[in-house]
mmCIF file of C-alpha atoms in Angstrom:
data_model
loop_
_atom_site.group_PDB
_atom_site.id
_atom_site.type_symbol
_atom_site.label_atom_id
_atom_site.label_comp_id
_atom_site.label_asym_id
_atom_site.label_seq_id
_atom_site.Cartn_x
_atom_site.Cartn_y
_atom_site.Cartn_z
ATOM 1 C CA LYS A 1 14.996 -22.730 47.454
ATOM 2 C CA VAL A 2 16.662 -26.059 48.232
ATOM 3 C CA ASP A 3 17.630 -28.815 45.837
ATOM 4 C CA GLY A 4 15.899 -31.866 47.060
ATOM 5 C CA THR A 5 13.099 -34.293 45.993
ATOM 6 C CA ASN A 6 9.587 -32.911 46.115
ATOM 7 C CA VAL A 7 7.449 -34.910 48.597
ATOM 8 C CA GLY A 8 4.198 -34.727 50.486
ATOM 9 C CA ILE A 9 2.259 -36.366 53.249
ATOM 10 C CA MET A 10 -1.508 -36.577 53.823
ATOM 11 C CA PHE A 11 -3.949 -38.938 55.539
ATOM 12 C CA ASP A 12 -6.806 -40.635 53.776
ATOM 13 C CA ASP A 13 -10.331 -40.828 55.146
ATOM 14 C CA ASP A 14 -9.454 -44.010 57.101
ATOM 15 C CA GLY A 15 -6.553 -42.246 58.866
ATOM 16 C CA ARG A 16 -3.775 -44.019 56.947
ATOM 17 C CA PHE A 17 -0.846 -41.888 55.900
ATOM 18 C CA VAL A 18 -0.154 -41.414 52.158
ATOM 19 C CA CYS A 19 3.283 -40.361 50.959
ATOM 20 C CA LEU A 20 3.340 -38.263 47.760
ATOM 21 C CA LYS A 21 5.867 -37.339 45.135
ATOM 22 C CA ARG A 22 5.715 -34.982 42.303
ATOM 23 C CA ALA A 23 4.188 -37.564 40.052
ATOM 24 C CA GLY A 24 1.521 -38.833 42.536
ATOM 25 C CA VAL A 25 1.417 -41.412 45.265
ATOM 26 C CA ILE A 26 4.608 -43.174 46.387
ATOM 27 C CA GLY A 27 4.052 -46.866 45.890
ATOM 28 C CA ARG A 28 5.428 -49.824 47.701
ATOM 29 C CA ARG A 29 7.473 -51.336 44.905
ATOM 30 C CA ARG A 30 9.831 -50.290 42.273
ATOM 31 C CA GLU A 31 10.458 -46.875 43.672
ATOM 32 C CA ARG A 32 13.754 -45.043 44.109
ATOM 33 C CA PRO A 33 15.531 -45.641 47.344
ATOM 34 C CA GLN A 34 14.829 -42.164 48.568
ATOM 35 C CA TYR A 35 11.091 -42.807 48.524
ATOM 36 C CA GLY A 36 11.451 -45.902 50.778
ATOM 37 C CA PHE A 37 13.535 -43.811 53.149
ATOM 38 C CA PHE A 38 10.778 -41.144 53.130
ATOM 39 C CA ARG A 39 8.129 -43.695 53.854
ATOM 40 C CA ASN A 40 10.025 -45.136 56.775
ATOM 41 C CA TRP A 41 10.741 -41.587 58.060
ATOM 42 C CA VAL A 42 7.081 -40.636 57.963
ATOM 43 C CA SER A 43 6.042 -43.962 59.498
ATOM 44 C CA GLN A 44 8.258 -43.202 62.512
ATOM 45 C CA ARG A 45 6.497 -39.803 62.895
ATOM 46 C CA ALA A 46 2.956 -40.768 61.846
ATOM 47 C CA ASP A 47 1.347 -39.924 65.236
ATOM 48 C CA THR A 48 2.881 -36.365 65.117
ATOM 49 C CA PHE A 49 1.898 -35.881 61.494
ATOM 50 C CA TRP A 50 -1.743 -37.104 62.381
ATOM 51 C CA ARG A 51 -1.926 -34.563 65.183
ATOM 52 C CA ILE A 52 -0.804 -31.750 62.908
ATOM 53 C CA LEU A 53 -2.524 -32.702 59.634
ATOM 54 C CA GLY A 54 -5.514 -34.964 60.368
ATOM 55 C CA THR A 55 -7.391 -35.620 57.159
ATOM 56 C CA ARG A 56 -7.715 -31.902 56.270
ATOM 57 C CA TRP A 57 -4.139 -30.838 55.427
ATOM 58 C CA ILE A 58 -1.431 -31.903 53.075
ATOM 59 C CA ALA A 59 2.114 -30.978 53.822
ATOM 60 C CA TYR A 60 4.730 -30.551 51.089
ATOM 61 C CA GLY A 61 8.430 -30.318 51.418
ATOM 62 C CA GLU A 62 11.862 -31.224 49.978
ATOM 63 C CA LEU A 63 13.292 -34.531 50.949
ATOM 64 C CA MET A 64 17.069 -33.871 51.336
ATOM 65 C CA TRP A 65 18.324 -37.499 51.639
ATOM 66 C CA THR A 66 19.726 -37.577 48.187
ATOM 67 C CA ARG A 67 22.294 -34.993 47.089
ATOM 68 C CA HIS A 68 21.601 -33.719 43.629
ATOM 69 C CA SER A 69 23.845 -30.756 42.785
ATOM 70 C CA VAL A 70 24.396 -29.040 46.036
ATOM 71 C CA ASN A 71 26.538 -30.530 48.907
ATOM 72 C CA TYR A 72 24.401 -29.637 51.992
ATOM 73 C CA THR A 73 26.417 -29.875 55.200
ATOM 74 C CA ARG A 74 24.082 -27.964 57.690
ATOM 75 C CA LEU A 75 20.758 -29.507 57.152
ATOM 76 C CA PRO A 76 18.195 -29.157 60.115
ATOM 77 C CA GLY A 77 16.277 -32.260 58.988
ATOM 78 C CA TRP A 78 15.839 -34.769 56.263
ATOM 79 C CA VAL A 79 12.662 -32.982 55.056
ATOM 80 C CA LEU A 80 12.314 -29.284 54.845
ATOM 81 C CA PHE A 81 8.618 -28.282 54.714
ATOM 82 C CA TYR A 82 7.423 -25.318 52.706
ATOM 83 C CA ASP A 83 3.688 -25.679 52.049
ATOM 84 C CA LEU A 84 0.404 -26.690 53.594
ATOM 85 C CA VAL A 85 -2.715 -27.195 51.533
ATOM 86 C CA ASP A 86 -6.128 -27.093 53.161
ATOM 87 C CA ARG A 87 -8.056 -29.864 51.362
ATOM 88 C CA GLU A 88 -11.347 -28.419 52.427
ATOM 89 C CA SER A 89 -10.910 -25.034 50.762
ATOM 90 C CA GLY A 90 -8.154 -26.086 48.251
ATOM 91 C CA THR A 91 -5.929 -23.108 49.263
ATOM 92 C CA PHE A 92 -2.297 -23.080 50.201
ATOM 93 C CA ASP A 93 -1.431 -21.452 53.537
ATOM 94 C CA CYS A 94 0.955 -18.617 54.122
ATOM 95 C CA ALA A 95 4.528 -19.119 55.215
ATOM 96 C CA ASP A 96 3.763 -18.152 58.727
ATOM 97 C CA ALA A 97 1.025 -20.719 58.992
ATOM 98 C CA VAL A 98 3.361 -23.412 57.720
ATOM 99 C CA THR A 99 5.962 -22.453 60.369
ATOM 100 C CA GLU A 100 3.264 -22.278 63.090
ATOM 101 C CA ARG A 101 1.730 -25.618 62.251
ATOM 102 C CA LEU A 102 4.896 -27.666 61.226
ATOM 103 C CA GLY A 103 7.772 -25.736 62.806
ATOM 104 C CA PRO A 104 7.533 -26.878 66.375
ATOM 105 C CA ASP A 105 8.077 -30.514 65.255
ATOM 106 C CA PHE A 106 9.721 -30.359 61.863
ATOM 107 C CA ALA A 107 12.198 -28.368 59.790
ATOM 108 C CA VAL A 108 10.704 -25.673 57.718
ATOM 109 C CA VAL A 109 12.492 -23.677 54.913
ATOM 110 C CA PRO A 110 13.722 -20.416 56.295
ATOM 111 C CA THR A 111 12.087 -17.093 55.456
ATOM 112 C CA VAL A 112 14.744 -14.676 54.330
ATOM 113 C CA TRP A 113 12.669 -11.528 54.167
ATOM 114 C CA THR A 114 9.049 -10.357 54.380
ATOM 115 C CA GLY A 115 7.528 -7.105 53.275
ATOM 116 C CA ARG A 116 6.538 -5.031 50.233
ATOM 117 C CA LEU A 117 8.981 -4.811 47.285
ATOM 118 C CA SER A 118 9.345 -1.956 44.829
ATOM 119 C CA TRP A 119 9.888 -3.015 41.298
ATOM 120 C CA PRO A 120 12.676 -3.478 39.999
ATOM 121 C CA PHE A 121 15.004 -2.071 42.643
ATOM 122 C CA GLY A 122 13.500 -3.925 45.654
ATOM 123 C CA VAL A 123 13.482 -7.305 43.840
ATOM 124 C CA THR A 124 17.098 -6.802 42.580
ATOM 125 C CA GLN A 125 18.155 -5.889 46.073
ATOM 126 C CA LEU A 126 16.285 -8.937 47.588
ATOM 127 C CA PHE A 127 17.876 -11.236 45.059
ATOM 128 C CA GLY A 128 21.371 -10.074 45.979
ATOM 129 C CA THR A 129 20.666 -10.753 49.577
ATOM 130 C CA ALA A 130 19.052 -14.177 48.973
ATOM 131 C CA LEU A 131 21.799 -15.339 46.637
ATOM 132 C CA ALA A 132 24.629 -14.434 48.934
ATOM 133 C CA ARG A 133 24.998 -17.588 51.052
ATOM 134 C CA SER A 134 23.173 -20.732 51.474
ATOM 135 C CA ALA A 135 21.736 -21.399 54.962
ATOM 136 C CA PHE A 136 22.563 -25.189 54.533
ATOM 137 C CA ALA A 137 25.649 -25.448 52.372
ATOM 138 C CA ASP A 138 28.888 -23.778 51.700
ATOM 139 C CA GLY A 139 28.702 -21.331 48.848
ATOM 140 C CA PRO A 140 25.911 -19.328 47.285
ATOM 141 C CA SER A 141 22.360 -20.120 47.798
ATOM 142 C CA GLU A 142 20.248 -22.076 45.318
ATOM 143 C CA GLY A 143 18.037 -19.054 44.722
ATOM 144 C CA PRO A 144 14.929 -17.425 46.384
ATOM 145 C CA VAL A 145 11.269 -18.503 46.080
ATOM 146 C CA LEU A 146 9.131 -15.469 46.116
ATOM 147 C CA ARG A 147 5.684 -16.048 47.765
ATOM 148 C CA PHE A 148 2.946 -13.663 47.181
ATOM 149 C CA GLU A 149 0.484 -13.845 50.107
ATOM 150 C CA ALA A 150 -2.790 -12.154 51.270
ATOM 151 C CA ASP A 151 -5.180 -13.023 54.002
ATOM 152 C CA ARG A 152 -2.814 -15.739 55.335
ATOM 153 C CA GLN A 153 -2.969 -17.640 51.989
ATOM 154 C CA LEU A 154 -0.469 -18.112 49.176
ATOM 155 C CA ILE A 155 -1.642 -16.314 46.070
ATOM 156 C CA ALA A 156 1.345 -16.999 43.728
ATOM 157 C CA ARG A 157 4.970 -18.016 43.869
ATOM 158 C CA ALA A 158 8.043 -17.671 41.624
ATOM 159 C CA LYS A 159 11.404 -19.277 41.792
ATOM 160 C CA HIS A 160 14.729 -17.760 40.679
ATOM 161 C CA ARG A 161 17.717 -19.970 40.335
ATOM 162 C CA SER A 162 21.099 -18.611 41.140
ATOM 163 C CA PRO A 163 23.520 -18.183 38.309
ATOM 164 C CA GLY A 164 25.505 -21.463 37.987
ATOM 165 C CA PHE A 165 22.950 -23.522 39.902
ATOM 166 C CA ALA A 166 22.214 -26.674 37.910
ATOM 167 C CA PRO A 167 19.247 -28.591 39.338
ATOM 168 C CA GLY A 168 19.102 -32.325 39.248
ATOM 169 C CA SER A 169 21.783 -34.937 39.715
ATOM 170 C CA GLN A 170 25.282 -34.358 38.408
ATOM 171 C CA GLY A 171 26.423 -37.894 37.895
ATOM 172 C CA ARG A 172 25.404 -40.585 40.429
ATOM 173 C CA PRO A 173 23.399 -39.123 43.399
ATOM 174 C CA THR A 174 24.860 -39.496 46.845
ATOM 175 C CA ARG A 175 23.550 -38.784 50.246
ATOM 176 C CA ASN A 176 23.618 -35.436 52.073
ATOM 177 C CA GLN A 177 25.147 -35.008 55.396
ATOM 178 C CA LEU A 178 22.874 -34.525 58.508
ATOM 179 C CA SER A 179 23.402 -34.784 62.158
ATOM 180 C CA GLU A 180 20.028 -36.575 62.640
ATOM 181 C CA PRO A 181 20.497 -40.337 62.626
ATOM 182 C CA ALA A 182 18.779 -42.164 59.695
ATOM 183 C CA PRO A 183 15.642 -43.923 60.526
ATOM 184 C CA GLU A 184 15.760 -47.644 61.230
ATOM 185 C CA PRO A 185 14.443 -49.814 58.329
ATOM 186 C CA LEU A 186 10.885 -51.027 58.989
ATOM 187 C CA GLY A 187 10.104 -54.663 59.429
ATOM 188 C CA ARG A 188 7.312 -56.309 57.396
ATOM 189 C CA ASN A 189 4.761 -55.996 60.133
ATOM 190 C CA THR A 190 5.177 -52.260 60.670
ATOM 191 C CA GLU A 191 5.429 -51.545 56.875
ATOM 192 C CA SER A 192 2.099 -53.285 56.237
ATOM 193 C CA GLN A 193 0.372 -50.509 58.233
ATOM 194 C CA GLN A 194 1.446 -48.165 55.455
#
């Protein structure tokens, strides 16, 4: 689990990219600055997204541009992808498929462990491992997301927050640190292409 802003990307039937947030489509006006950043970031990579997603797939991830409660210092990218939805079947792909499809071009949330768990000992042991250290910040992890998968599809998921982890902003949000340079702002002509 990472503490970012939930975002998604898909292409409409006319081949135009559509940026998503938890509450729906990201609009052009009166949005929080992180959504403008995300639209610009996607715009600069639209050809790659089109090659990967076409009109069939929706990719979901966490936008890490704004720091909420965790100070990330080792982010591999501004967006960490974790889900792919097949619009034709309405199903979510397994974690391996997300990595295979998006991983060569974009950052994907890491898989800490795969296998069968016994209850309750195996789950307790896994939580201890997953909570030990964050892959992207100094200190304990934010908590694991358990994915239950069969036949290369996500069946169910559950999140467990680490003790002491407080989601959301603590005071005024600031920006996370990343070695990747921020995308350049788009001019009016490019922005009008959506």
